[in-house]
């Protein structure tokens, strides 16, 4: 998975070199976590390195989405017609792993220009979103973005509304006069 430090030095003369290690196994990971846990800070180099069984590659850590449960629970109590598409969008959206190095590279180039780390990361992500808006729009739920349409009323609609208004005024006037002249 992408690492910001690796991406920072990728194009420099001090770039990192990928080391090919044996495939990760459960036995290797267990050895690292159990046997080497107390020996990592040892003065003896052979104890820090450990045995050959612990020389394997890192396990793959897939990218994960983190969402507040408040988004989901707040949406459950709202009728579908008034519900925001945010939860559905966030649940479905997927940023591929190959996009992360581009975002991190952009972040590193922006770092020298801006003071705030939040601004730098936001600008890097916004740049990627701008470049890939068509991909992200595929994840928007049906019916979004919502569009307001103006309905043009026909002559028949206008006549109907007018007659309805006249009938209402006639009924209200008759009711008022009946109440006033009652005996």
Coordinates of C-alpha atoms in Angstrom, one line a residue:
X1 CA 0.0 0.0 0.0
X2 CA 1.2 3.5 -0.7
X3 CA 3.5 5.3 1.8
X4 CA 4.1 9.0 1.9
X5 CA 7.8 8.7 2.8
X6 CA 8.4 6.3 -0.2
X7 CA 6.6 8.7 -2.5
X8 CA 8.5 11.7 -1.3
X9 CA 11.9 10.2 -2.3
X10 CA 10.7 8.4 -5.4
X11 CA 12.1 10.9 -7.9
X12 CA 15.1 11.9 -5.9
X13 CA 18.7 10.5 -6.0
X14 CA 18.0 9.1 -2.5
X15 CA 15.0 7.0 -3.6
X16 CA 14.2 3.8 -1.8
X17 CA 15.0 0.5 -3.4
X18 CA 12.4 -2.2 -3.1
X19 CA 13.8 -5.3 -1.3
X20 CA 12.4 -8.7 -2.4
X21 CA 11.6 -10.7 0.7
X22 CA 9.9 -14.1 1.0
X23 CA 6.1 -14.1 1.0
X24 CA 4.5 -13.3 4.3
X25 CA 3.3 -16.3 6.3
X26 CA 1.4 -16.6 9.5
X27 CA 4.4 -18.4 11.1
X28 CA 6.7 -15.5 10.2
X29 CA 4.3 -12.8 11.5
X30 CA 3.9 -14.8 14.8
X31 CA 7.6 -15.1 15.2
X32 CA 8.1 -11.3 14.7
X33 CA 5.3 -10.4 17.2
X34 CA 6.1 -13.0 19.9
X35 CA 9.8 -13.9 19.7
X36 CA 11.3 -10.5 18.7
X37 CA 9.0 -8.2 20.8
X38 CA 11.4 -7.9 23.8
X39 CA 14.6 -8.2 21.7
X40 CA 14.2 -5.3 19.3
X41 CA 16.1 -2.9 21.5
X42 CA 18.7 -5.3 22.5
X43 CA 22.4 -4.3 22.4
X44 CA 23.2 -7.6 20.7
X45 CA 22.7 -7.2 16.9
X46 CA 22.0 -10.9 16.4
X47 CA 19.2 -10.8 18.9
X48 CA 17.7 -7.7 17.2
X49 CA 17.8 -9.4 13.8
X50 CA 16.4 -12.7 15.0
X51 CA 16.3 -16.0 13.0
X52 CA 15.6 -16.6 9.4
X53 CA 12.1 -17.6 10.1
X54 CA 11.2 -13.9 10.8
X55 CA 12.5 -12.6 7.4
X56 CA 9.4 -12.2 5.3
X57 CA 7.6 -9.4 3.6
X58 CA 5.1 -7.1 5.3
X59 CA 1.5 -8.2 5.2
X60 CA -0.7 -6.2 2.8
X61 CA -2.8 -3.6 4.6
X62 CA -5.8 -2.7 2.3
X63 CA -7.1 0.8 2.3
X64 CA -10.1 1.1 4.7
X65 CA -13.0 3.6 4.9
X66 CA -13.8 5.1 8.3
X67 CA -17.2 6.6 8.7
X68 CA -19.0 8.0 11.7
X69 CA -21.9 5.8 12.8
X70 CA -23.9 9.0 13.3
X71 CA -24.2 9.3 9.5
X72 CA -25.9 5.9 9.3
X73 CA -28.1 6.3 12.4
X74 CA -29.3 9.8 11.5
X75 CA -30.3 8.6 8.0
X76 CA -32.4 5.7 9.3
X77 CA -35.0 8.0 10.9
X78 CA -35.5 10.2 7.9
X79 CA -38.0 9.3 5.1
X80 CA -36.4 8.3 1.8
X81 CA -37.6 11.4 0.0
X82 CA -35.8 13.7 2.4
X83 CA -32.7 11.5 3.0
X84 CA -29.3 12.9 2.1
X85 CA -27.3 10.8 -0.4
X86 CA -24.1 11.2 1.7
X87 CA -24.2 7.8 3.5
X88 CA -25.1 5.8 0.3
X89 CA -22.3 7.6 -1.6
X90 CA -19.7 7.1 1.1
X91 CA -20.7 3.4 1.5
X92 CA -20.2 2.8 -2.2
X93 CA -17.3 5.0 -3.2
X94 CA -13.9 3.3 -3.7
X95 CA -10.6 5.1 -4.3
X96 CA -8.2 2.6 -5.9
X97 CA -4.7 2.0 -4.5
X98 CA -3.0 3.3 -7.6
X99 CA -4.6 6.7 -7.0
X100 CA -3.0 7.1 -3.5
X101 CA 0.5 7.6 -4.8
X102 CA -0.7 10.4 -7.0
X103 CA -2.5 12.1 -4.1
X104 CA 0.6 11.7 -1.9
X105 CA 2.9 13.1 -4.6
X106 CA 0.7 16.1 -5.0
X107 CA 0.6 16.5 -1.2
X108 CA 4.4 16.5 -1.1
X109 CA 4.7 19.2 -3.8
X110 CA 2.1 21.4 -2.1
X111 CA 3.8 21.1 1.3
X112 CA 6.4 23.7 0.5
X113 CA 3.9 26.2 -0.7
X114 CA 1.3 26.2 2.2
X115 CA 1.7 26.4 6.0
X116 CA -1.2 24.3 7.2
X117 CA -1.0 20.5 6.9
X118 CA -4.8 20.4 6.7
X119 CA -4.8 22.8 3.7
X120 CA -2.1 20.7 2.0
X121 CA -3.9 17.4 2.3
X122 CA -7.2 19.0 1.4
X123 CA -5.7 20.6 -1.7
X124 CA -4.2 17.2 -2.8
X125 CA -7.5 15.4 -2.4
X126 CA -9.5 18.1 -4.1
X127 CA -7.1 18.0 -7.0
X128 CA -7.6 14.3 -7.4
X129 CA -11.4 14.7 -7.1
X130 CA -11.4 17.4 -9.7
X131 CA -9.4 15.1 -12.1
X132 CA -11.6 12.1 -11.4
X133 CA -15.0 13.6 -11.0
X134 CA -16.6 11.5 -13.7
X135 CA -15.4 8.3 -11.8
X136 CA -16.9 9.6 -8.5
X137 CA -20.2 10.5 -10.1
X138 CA -20.8 6.9 -10.9
X139 CA -21.2 6.3 -7.2
X140 CA -23.9 8.9 -6.7
X141 CA -27.3 7.3 -5.8
X142 CA -30.1 7.4 -8.4
X143 CA -31.9 10.7 -8.6
X144 CA -28.9 12.7 -7.5
X145 CA -27.9 15.4 -7.9
X146 CA -31.5 16.6 -7.6
X147 CA -32.8 19.1 -10.1
X148 CA -35.5 21.6 -9.6
X149 CA -37.9 21.7 -12.5
X150 CA -40.5 24.4 -13.1
X151 CA -43.8 23.2 -14.3
X152 CA -45.6 25.4 -16.7
X153 CA -49.4 25.3 -16.1
X154 CA -51.7 24.9 -19.0
X155 CA -54.7 27.1 -19.6
X156 CA -57.0 24.4 -18.2
X157 CA -55.0 24.4 -15.0
X158 CA -55.3 28.1 -14.6
X159 CA -59.1 28.0 -15.2
X160 CA -59.4 25.2 -12.7
X161 CA -57.4 27.1 -10.0
X162 CA -59.5 30.2 -10.7
X163 CA -62.9 28.4 -10.4
X164 CA -61.6 26.7 -7.2
X165 CA -60.7 30.0 -5.7
X166 CA -64.1 31.5 -6.6
X167 CA -65.9 28.5 -5.1
X168 CA -63.8 28.8 -1.9
X169 CA -64.6 32.6 -1.6
X170 CA -68.3 31.9 -2.3
X171 CA -68.4 29.2 0.4
X172 CA -66.6 31.3 2.9
X173 CA -68.8 34.3 2.2
X174 CA -72.0 32.2 2.5
X175 CA -70.8 30.7 5.8
X176 CA -70.0 34.2 7.2
X177 CA -73.4 35.6 6.2
X178 CA -75.2 32.6 7.5
X179 CA -73.5 33.0 10.9
X180 CA -74.1 36.8 11.0
X181 CA -77.9 36.6 10.1
X182 CA -78.7 33.5 12.2
X183 CA -81.7 33.8 14.5

